[in-house]
């Protein structure tokens, strides 16, 4: 970002007025005007910008996020701001009334010589807005979208207002930006030996495929090649070539070599086409010239093309053979059949004919040809039927110059297909369905039909049968009908599935760690205490799943409902096992994902967060399906599972899961990890054709290990996974230390006169209220609570319950009452007398078994096995391997 002096020079270069300068200054110094959220169908989120040094909001990952990625890479963009400010738009409504509305543009962008607002929308949305009111949005003669009210407002300050359509997005370029994101964010150091070998190989063979280059590696890794492409030391046309498809990606030493190769390739292609005439479209209705005769393309199938000669002869030919004939120049394009040679009706008949009908017509055509030649018919077909076919063949040949269509069977047109009920009755049925059935009252079909019968009798019209009425109801659009009767959530299952016809960023990413999902579920099993055998209920599991490989990256188990603590522990476990965090994490709209602690952690490690729409389970199908798999293949096979409780009336005391429970949370977590990291990870996945681990490792080898994004699992990282307060800082009291959530924490470092009364960043452990951390003089120091003996091992949730109990006892809800650590300690002393707090305390003690397993204090054998399984994922081992490769050369 620019400093004040640079900003002053930029204002002069952009020729801003004083009003414009003040307006831009206000935008640069203000927070976003609004907080974006996910609606009925949009995926919102936060992008960690390296150019701006802050997180940037986006309201749509298919419109606004692609623009953010472009702004990050455009060299002439100095700064950009999301949801910058509210501006006033003045325009006229379709009725001619003057309208003034406050509007927040998506971005404010500062280029090297200008600045302005940018609004990003889909092409479909812009077309609807133009139809609704062309005074606000319209497309000009240059096919550019315009917003006159926005341009008029921006002009007053010397700025521009641009409308960008999703139609302009280059999705190949977007996928390449995502693929190289790790190398843009953090530089990957390429040693000289690797750089020299890579560059020499490319110079020797300009246009070498990326896959071949990586396969021939000896002294370098795939990461080195990716890093050189990201830094533009090697040239790849990122606008047209997809790095994911490495076989078809041409690598050049510089852009000039690529342009020269492109010119040569185009020249060769033009010469080849001029000589052989091989540029031919084989489509229905095309006329081809072959061996001096003209052939009409009747049906261009996937494997066979059916041709008809001038004299009506039908010939099926394999698609591979026709391609060979075209390439050799034996078949050439004669002309395209127009309405005079091939009528619209004939095209429709050929297009609508099914493959079965085409096969029947071809068989009949052979019989007719033999009959016309006077040959004997070997197939037992009556002479009368053959003559009828011949007549149809000749009539079609005379009418359309295509006897083949006359032999197509007309089975689908048999029967009386005319409407039997009068039109007024049909309309009455539709009116009754709309007004009586498709309403929030949710009347039954029979009751609505009874009302229809009464109306027919009163109007003196024919009464339709109940069967006809039911058929009409069932033929109505299911989504709209369910929406009107039961609402949006019930109609979601009938919502139309929109396939992506264009090449866009795939839902599951192009490589491991690109897109991951995190979500919670309550497992179908009852657990007991490991100390007294008392039933503690069902645990909550949190999964972090890699969408590309479907691999479970980390699992966490707790008694607490979903919270930011579960999210942070899952992320901590992911770094412990893989020394990596995902590039993008997809979450739902839960409060635990919207908190400042979770978002701060993601921002610290530059992870993009996407929030899927509410009540749209398909957006999180990767995690949702895995929850079902975990229950069906693992949990439902354990004693104490709650599968039977789905039919409550069948549950008796002898089969009640609460009485059968034998598992504790610590042992269950160990077995759940074994299932996730050993059984599921190595079992063949139906969507992949191999196990998640095999898919994961193979993709990492091809796309790069990305050592530059490794995160060491050390004390510093664990501190970053701890939460902080709302302010994030606390003032050092030289006598008592720092105050965090009513409790003072002390460290001997606070005795230093240089830090007295200064604000320092703080972190606290939600699982141990006895300790906290403060960032003093460039390092994190551990602080101890003033009531350490009582607070040690107490969780944040337990402390919250105690403070709430104090408020209740003092009866000071909503009043100005200060809670001190002494009050909390006093309340904790007789905690055994308080049942709710006692239960929470015991649950927390049980849950700590999970933390001990994660940190390695409970079962050393498990830790050793875990290390053996994940040794290839440890950052130190990977770094050593990399150094060994380089040291050999």
mmCIF file of N, CA and C in Angstrom, residues 66 69-70 73 166-181 184 229 236-246 248-250 500-506 510 514:
data_model
loop_
_atom_site.group_PDB
_atom_site.id
_atom_site.type_symbol
_atom_site.label_atom_id
_atom_site.label_comp_id
_atom_site.label_asym_id
_atom_site.label_seq_id
_atom_site.Cartn_x
_atom_site.Cartn_y
_atom_site.Cartn_z
ATOM 1 N N UNK A 66 -13.150 -14.134 -8.583
ATOM 2 C CA UNK A 66 -12.275 -14.096 -9.764
ATOM 3 C C UNK A 66 -11.714 -12.702 -10.033
ATOM 4 N N UNK A 69 -8.782 -12.097 -7.673
ATOM 5 C CA UNK A 69 -7.555 -12.775 -8.106
ATOM 6 C C UNK A 69 -6.886 -12.012 -9.247
ATOM 7 N N UNK A 70 -7.690 -11.422 -10.136
ATOM 8 C CA UNK A 70 -7.125 -10.633 -11.223
ATOM 9 C C UNK A 70 -6.479 -9.356 -10.690
ATOM 10 N N UNK A 73 -3.016 -9.828 -9.349
ATOM 11 C CA UNK A 73 -1.947 -10.074 -10.303
ATOM 12 C C UNK A 73 -1.704 -8.923 -11.264
ATOM 13 N N UNK A 166 -19.714 -11.536 -15.504
ATOM 14 C CA UNK A 166 -19.032 -12.830 -15.328
ATOM 15 C C UNK A 166 -18.679 -13.460 -16.669
ATOM 16 N N UNK A 167 -19.330 -12.982 -17.732
ATOM 17 C CA UNK A 167 -19.042 -13.502 -19.067
ATOM 18 C C UNK A 167 -17.626 -13.168 -19.497
ATOM 19 N N UNK A 168 -17.032 -12.125 -18.921
ATOM 20 C CA UNK A 168 -15.687 -11.699 -19.285
ATOM 21 C C UNK A 168 -14.601 -12.532 -18.598
ATOM 22 N N UNK A 169 -14.979 -13.350 -17.628
ATOM 23 C CA UNK A 169 -13.986 -14.084 -16.837
ATOM 24 C C UNK A 169 -13.360 -15.201 -17.666
ATOM 25 N N UNK A 170 -12.047 -15.261 -17.644
ATOM 26 C CA UNK A 170 -11.294 -16.352 -18.269
ATOM 27 C C UNK A 170 -11.059 -17.414 -17.200
ATOM 28 N N UNK A 171 -11.840 -18.498 -17.259
ATOM 29 C CA UNK A 171 -11.789 -19.496 -16.191
ATOM 30 C C UNK A 171 -10.524 -20.341 -16.246
ATOM 31 N N UNK A 172 -9.918 -20.467 -17.407
ATOM 32 C CA UNK A 172 -8.627 -21.169 -17.471
ATOM 33 C C UNK A 172 -7.579 -20.387 -16.694
ATOM 34 N N UNK A 173 -7.570 -19.077 -16.890
ATOM 35 C CA UNK A 173 -6.632 -18.217 -16.163
ATOM 36 C C UNK A 173 -6.904 -18.266 -14.663
ATOM 37 N N UNK A 174 -8.187 -18.303 -14.275
ATOM 38 C CA UNK A 174 -8.543 -18.369 -12.864
ATOM 39 C C UNK A 174 -8.023 -19.648 -12.219
ATOM 40 N N UNK A 175 -8.187 -20.766 -12.908
ATOM 41 C CA UNK A 175 -7.704 -22.038 -12.356
ATOM 42 C C UNK A 175 -6.185 -22.044 -12.244
ATOM 43 N N UNK A 176 -5.511 -21.424 -13.183
ATOM 44 C CA UNK A 176 -4.047 -21.340 -13.121
ATOM 45 C C UNK A 176 -3.594 -20.463 -11.959
ATOM 46 N N UNK A 177 -4.329 -19.376 -11.700
ATOM 47 C CA UNK A 177 -3.992 -18.524 -10.560
ATOM 48 C C UNK A 177 -4.141 -19.292 -9.253
ATOM 49 N N UNK A 178 -5.188 -20.090 -9.144
ATOM 50 C CA UNK A 178 -5.369 -20.917 -7.946
ATOM 51 C C UNK A 178 -4.265 -21.958 -7.824
ATOM 52 N N UNK A 179 -3.865 -22.521 -8.957
ATOM 53 C CA UNK A 179 -2.833 -23.551 -8.973
ATOM 54 C C UNK A 179 -1.493 -22.985 -8.485
ATOM 55 N N UNK A 180 -1.195 -21.750 -8.846
ATOM 56 C CA UNK A 180 0.098 -21.138 -8.505
ATOM 57 C C UNK A 180 0.031 -20.257 -7.269
ATOM 58 N N UNK A 181 -1.099 -20.236 -6.588
ATOM 59 C CA UNK A 181 -1.296 -19.316 -5.469
ATOM 60 C C UNK A 181 -0.231 -19.475 -4.395
ATOM 61 N N UNK A 184 2.835 -17.614 -5.404
ATOM 62 C CA UNK A 184 2.663 -16.164 -5.393
ATOM 63 C C UNK A 184 2.775 -15.623 -3.966
ATOM 64 N N UNK A 229 7.595 -20.722 -13.239
ATOM 65 C CA UNK A 229 6.452 -20.250 -14.022
ATOM 66 C C UNK A 229 5.781 -19.085 -13.302
ATOM 67 N N UNK A 236 4.564 -19.696 -19.777
ATOM 68 C CA UNK A 236 3.427 -20.541 -20.145
ATOM 69 C C UNK A 236 2.248 -19.600 -20.353
ATOM 70 N N UNK A 237 1.520 -19.796 -21.405
ATOM 71 C CA UNK A 237 0.351 -18.959 -21.665
ATOM 72 C C UNK A 237 -0.757 -19.343 -20.688
ATOM 73 N N UNK A 238 -0.802 -18.649 -19.563
ATOM 74 C CA UNK A 238 -1.773 -18.971 -18.518
ATOM 75 C C UNK A 238 -3.196 -18.617 -18.918
ATOM 76 N N UNK A 239 -3.353 -17.846 -19.981
ATOM 77 C CA UNK A 239 -4.693 -17.468 -20.427
ATOM 78 C C UNK A 239 -5.373 -18.588 -21.211
ATOM 79 N N UNK A 240 -4.594 -19.464 -21.817
ATOM 80 C CA UNK A 240 -5.185 -20.474 -22.705
ATOM 81 C C UNK A 240 -4.831 -21.911 -22.335
ATOM 82 N N UNK A 241 -3.769 -22.123 -21.555
ATOM 83 C CA UNK A 241 -3.322 -23.479 -21.246
ATOM 84 C C UNK A 241 -3.494 -23.768 -19.759
ATOM 85 N N UNK A 242 -4.147 -24.881 -19.454
ATOM 86 C CA UNK A 242 -4.463 -25.249 -18.083
ATOM 87 C C UNK A 242 -3.324 -26.052 -17.482
ATOM 88 N N UNK A 243 -2.723 -25.540 -16.420
ATOM 89 C CA UNK A 243 -1.577 -26.207 -15.793
ATOM 90 C C UNK A 243 -1.948 -27.574 -15.236
ATOM 91 N N UNK A 244 -3.193 -27.754 -14.888
ATOM 92 C CA UNK A 244 -3.636 -29.056 -14.386
ATOM 93 C C UNK A 244 -3.431 -30.141 -15.444
ATOM 94 N N UNK A 245 -3.697 -29.811 -16.713
ATOM 95 C CA UNK A 245 -3.490 -30.748 -17.821
ATOM 96 C C UNK A 245 -2.069 -30.588 -18.348
ATOM 97 N N UNK A 246 -1.129 -31.080 -17.585
ATOM 98 C CA UNK A 246 0.287 -30.837 -17.878
ATOM 99 C C UNK A 246 0.710 -31.391 -19.232
ATOM 100 N N UNK A 248 -0.704 -31.171 -22.094
ATOM 101 C CA UNK A 248 -0.985 -30.262 -23.208
ATOM 102 C C UNK A 248 -0.445 -28.853 -22.983
ATOM 103 N N UNK A 249 0.350 -28.650 -21.937
ATOM 104 C CA UNK A 249 0.900 -27.326 -21.621
ATOM 105 C C UNK A 249 2.294 -27.208 -22.216
ATOM 106 N N UNK A 250 2.497 -26.202 -23.052
ATOM 107 C CA UNK A 250 3.804 -25.969 -23.679
ATOM 108 C C UNK A 250 4.592 -24.949 -22.868
ATOM 109 N N UNK A 500 -22.270 -27.101 -15.067
ATOM 110 C CA UNK A 500 -21.365 -26.083 -15.560
ATOM 111 C C UNK A 500 -20.940 -26.452 -16.973
ATOM 112 N N UNK A 501 -21.534 -25.742 -17.945
ATOM 113 C CA UNK A 501 -21.230 -26.042 -19.337
ATOM 114 C C UNK A 501 -19.901 -25.422 -19.754
ATOM 115 N N UNK A 502 -19.488 -24.373 -19.047
ATOM 116 C CA UNK A 502 -18.217 -23.734 -19.356
ATOM 117 C C UNK A 502 -17.142 -24.258 -18.415
ATOM 118 N N UNK A 503 -15.882 -24.072 -18.817
ATOM 119 C CA UNK A 503 -14.757 -24.487 -17.987
ATOM 120 C C UNK A 503 -14.577 -23.477 -16.859
ATOM 121 N N UNK A 504 -15.007 -23.841 -15.655
ATOM 122 C CA UNK A 504 -14.867 -22.965 -14.510
ATOM 123 C C UNK A 504 -14.009 -23.659 -13.457
ATOM 124 N N UNK A 505 -13.772 -22.936 -12.365
ATOM 125 C CA UNK A 505 -13.001 -23.525 -11.287
ATOM 126 C C UNK A 505 -13.761 -24.715 -10.722
ATOM 127 N N UNK A 506 -13.205 -25.923 -10.748
ATOM 128 C CA UNK A 506 -13.935 -27.110 -10.283
ATOM 129 C C UNK A 506 -14.263 -27.018 -8.806
ATOM 130 N N UNK A 510 -8.159 -28.512 -8.152
ATOM 131 C CA UNK A 510 -7.306 -29.207 -9.115
ATOM 132 C C UNK A 510 -6.189 -29.991 -8.458
ATOM 133 N N UNK A 514 -6.194 -27.678 -2.034
ATOM 134 C CA UNK A 514 -6.729 -26.471 -2.664
ATOM 135 C C UNK A 514 -8.092 -26.106 -2.086
#
